[in-house]
Amino acid sequence: MAHTVNENLLPKIRGFGAFDINACFQCGNCTAVCPLAEESAGFPRRVIRLAQIGWEKKLLSARELWLCYACGECTLTCPRKADPAQFMAAARRFATSRYDRTGLARFSFGSAVGNLALFATLSAVFASLLLSRSKEIVTSHPAFFEFIPGAWIHDIGVALIFLIGLAMVSGVASQILHFRRDRRERSGLAPLAWTDLPRAVAGGLYDALAHVRYRRCAKQQESTPGAVKATGWRAKLREPWAIHAAIFWGFLGLLAATTLDYLFKPIGSYVPPWYPIRLLGTVSGLVCLSGLWMAFQRRCRGESAPPASVFFDWFFLLLLAAAVVSGLAAEIVVYLPRGSAAGVAIFVTHVVLAMDLIVMLPLSKFAHAVYRPVALVLDEWERLSAARGTAESAVARKAA
Amino acid sequence: MERATTEERRTDALVVGGGIAGLEAALELADQGFQVIVAERQSSIGGHMISLSKVFPTLDCASCITTPKMSAAAHHPNIELLTNAEVNAIQPGPEGQEVMLTLRPTYVDAAKCIGCRLCEYACEAEYPDPFEQSMSMTRAIAIPFANAIPQKAVLDPAYCTTCGACLRACPTDAIDLDQQPRTLQISAGAVVVASGFRLSPLSTKPQYNAQRSANILSPLAMERLLAPHGPYGRVLRPSDGKIPSSVAFVLCAGSRDLTLDVPYCSRVCCMYSIKQAMLLSGSLPIADITIYYMDIRAFGKGYEAFYQNARAMGINFVRGKVAKIEPTDSDDLLLHVEATDSPTGALEPRRHDLVVLAQAMLPQWDAAAAAPVARATDGFVLTSEITSPTATGAEGIFVAGAAAGPKDIVDTIAEAGAAAMQASRYLKERVEAAVA
């Protein structure tokens, strides 16, 4: 079978942040030390190899990209200081930019300047769109939707979600198509059975929600001699997976609160702070924020793995933090006795940042929220079919 | 306490180090009529080589090659051996090089000691024998090892209980517990630095957990296990005396690893590991022997054939860097390695009952701190001229063997001869210049 070699693949991925990967001499230390690498999904070395030989299609089909949680164990022990963890992150950025059909991801991941320019443009566009229908600021009581009509915000939001949803679906389609093409080209694989799909989806999503693999990552770090041993529940809360879980579940809570608010509560109507949906939003926001705070602390103390030092990582976390903080601030404003220009400004900022966040879904580190669960499902599916294949051949052998 | 006065001496050449490089250089110079002093840090000459079992690729007995050299040097009329000698400084002076030495006290008068070992038999203070890599015990006063030269007892004050048993046992009253360090200033026409290497500590790579298992060995310990007069007289594993059934050699366990600050290749590990694997398959015919390697560097004469022989003999070669070693409850060891030469990249941890780590070769002595020679980026003595590999850049100071960089025995001996030749020419030119 003919395969195309992209001789610029390695330089290209280096451009996404894997600056030291040229030093790699394929010793396999990274894969052997990795707590998540398996016989059927060996990384980082095999993924680095794909980049070195320029096999772009194979690299883009590698679900291993998304099975890595960047614990940084490989980078700590790499005899060539080639920083495999950073390579994996850069390869994920590369894949995100390739899966994306809008062409904007290349821009947003191309450079810090490009990313900031995109962010500034989007913010300006959303702000001016919102303000184009603005009215007088009411000061007698806090009233956001008398300043900007709720329906207008809603319309922009729906249009945005629709467009970005399309972009995201096409990205995932691209991811799956790469995976399928690669499976077709390999021989001797057990076929994927559709009957396994529901179990694969359930298994993959459970892994994503419960951070099953992410937790294995943390265990490994503890078992490494010389590493600071985490003891007690306070230390447990500071493990990378716990921090991620706080941000992740906090974010899901906020998403749920916003959706429920829209479904069950008239826009702009007053509810007390203990109203269940409002309470869910507040608690989720605080959980998310505390996770973000710990993530920033780890980064500032230099405790986090190398990929966390990169601009794209910082940018996404800062954007998320800004959206959450402005949301919580807007909530405080709602319960003030009077409205003010500052209060309205906080509200508009929050809406703009939330819209930025939606647009950034396929174009930033945020994309992992979609590509990773898909990869987990595909991995689970692959695993189920391999098990089925082994069982069937055993039965066949018995029959013979 | 009375301060000992510095004794002053003169010689044609001084050789730092009494290992195979130093002995070879000393013998070459002495045979040409020069007076040579060999300053050896330890209590016996012979260096690392005298503790080896056999040498590659010929599988000659190492002590059968080294002992004659040691003995020739010891009996040569032009050679004086100074053991237990630390070289503190080498400076250019009017007579050539001024070498400052300290002779550590051995608490035994070498002139009176007849090497009868009665003190050793009387001594009851035991400690792990450094010559046997701590796998068996020696006594606080002892002859360093069976074929040590000189055959003089040495007392280690760190382990001595001052019980006085040796004093009573000694037939010649040689034991002198009041012995003090002596300092010497030697004016030497030329100096040959042959200070050799040391191995990086087993604990350098924490992922290997070497402190947690007695069955993770230094290659020098494996040499002793394989030596006919080694600590157990046969190959057993240290933790429980079990006969090993599965032995692993981990190559590049200290070399070519930037996280351990050793970017260079130590050159000899591939070959001595293959040699040890071959010898093991002789003494343990049914054992599985596996060598984990990144590349096999069989560069010397006959080395590639030696490597191919080892493969043909059934020694397993697995390509991949061992990332982690975990001791198990049964004192076995689990090796985490990706077999990068298998099509899928096998990842299952591999179980072995004995593991040898090929540690990095590091300079034994920091010559640049004591002498006007330069230190290369790898820490060894800098030799800048490709056409003159034993020249250090400092006039009258030459370097040979592993002091200049990791090297096998063949190359070390060749280089020692070259250094002696350079030193000889330098000394002759000095004499001619003085006459003219």
mmCIF file of N, CA and C in Angstrom, chain B residues 18 45 108 124 141 151 164 182 261 302 325 336 354 395 420:
data_model
loop_
_atom_site.group_PDB
_atom_site.id
_atom_site.type_symbol
_atom_site.label_atom_id
_atom_site.label_comp_id
_atom_site.label_asym_id
_atom_site.label_seq_id
_atom_site.Cartn_x
_atom_site.Cartn_y
_atom_site.Cartn_z
ATOM 1 N N GLY B 18 48.661 3.420 39.638
ATOM 2 C CA GLY B 18 49.345 2.148 39.445
ATOM 3 C C GLY B 18 48.444 1.087 38.860
ATOM 4 N N ILE B 45 48.973 -2.010 43.955
ATOM 5 C CA ILE B 45 48.897 -1.628 42.550
ATOM 6 C C ILE B 45 48.018 -2.653 41.824
ATOM 7 N N VAL B 108 51.077 0.092 59.780
ATOM 8 C CA VAL B 108 51.954 -1.081 59.716
ATOM 9 C C VAL B 108 53.269 -0.601 59.109
ATOM 10 N N GLU B 124 39.381 -9.485 64.839
ATOM 11 C CA GLU B 124 37.974 -9.905 64.902
ATOM 12 C C GLU B 124 37.021 -8.843 64.397
ATOM 13 N N ILE B 141 42.422 -5.219 59.879
ATOM 14 C CA ILE B 141 43.827 -5.257 59.443
ATOM 15 C C ILE B 141 43.958 -6.468 58.534
ATOM 16 N N GLN B 151 52.672 -7.083 49.331
ATOM 17 C CA GLN B 151 51.993 -7.978 50.280
ATOM 18 C C GLN B 151 52.246 -7.470 51.693
ATOM 19 N N GLY B 164 43.953 -4.764 70.182
ATOM 20 C CA GLY B 164 45.348 -5.142 70.422
ATOM 21 C C GLY B 164 45.690 -6.551 70.011
ATOM 22 N N ARG B 182 52.628 11.078 55.965
ATOM 23 C CA ARG B 182 53.913 11.678 55.552
ATOM 24 C C ARG B 182 53.668 12.495 54.299
ATOM 25 N N ASP B 261 23.756 13.726 33.615
ATOM 26 C CA ASP B 261 24.919 14.546 33.270
ATOM 27 C C ASP B 261 26.054 13.742 32.656
ATOM 28 N N GLY B 302 38.138 -7.622 16.475
ATOM 29 C CA GLY B 302 37.556 -8.875 16.944
ATOM 30 C C GLY B 302 36.295 -8.711 17.764
ATOM 31 N N ILE B 325 13.282 -0.094 37.393
ATOM 32 C CA ILE B 325 13.457 -1.435 37.965
ATOM 33 C C ILE B 325 12.739 -1.455 39.305
ATOM 34 N N HIS B 336 11.097 -2.484 33.590
ATOM 35 C CA HIS B 336 10.163 -1.822 32.682
ATOM 36 C C HIS B 336 10.949 -1.322 31.483
ATOM 37 N N LEU B 354 18.582 -11.450 38.780
ATOM 38 C CA LEU B 354 19.838 -10.739 39.020
ATOM 39 C C LEU B 354 19.983 -9.704 37.906
ATOM 40 N N GLU B 395 53.450 21.439 29.613
ATOM 41 C CA GLU B 395 54.749 20.881 29.253
ATOM 42 C C GLU B 395 55.182 19.852 30.295
ATOM 43 N N ALA B 420 54.497 6.976 27.470
ATOM 44 C CA ALA B 420 55.861 6.725 27.931
ATOM 45 C C ALA B 420 56.868 7.192 26.885
#
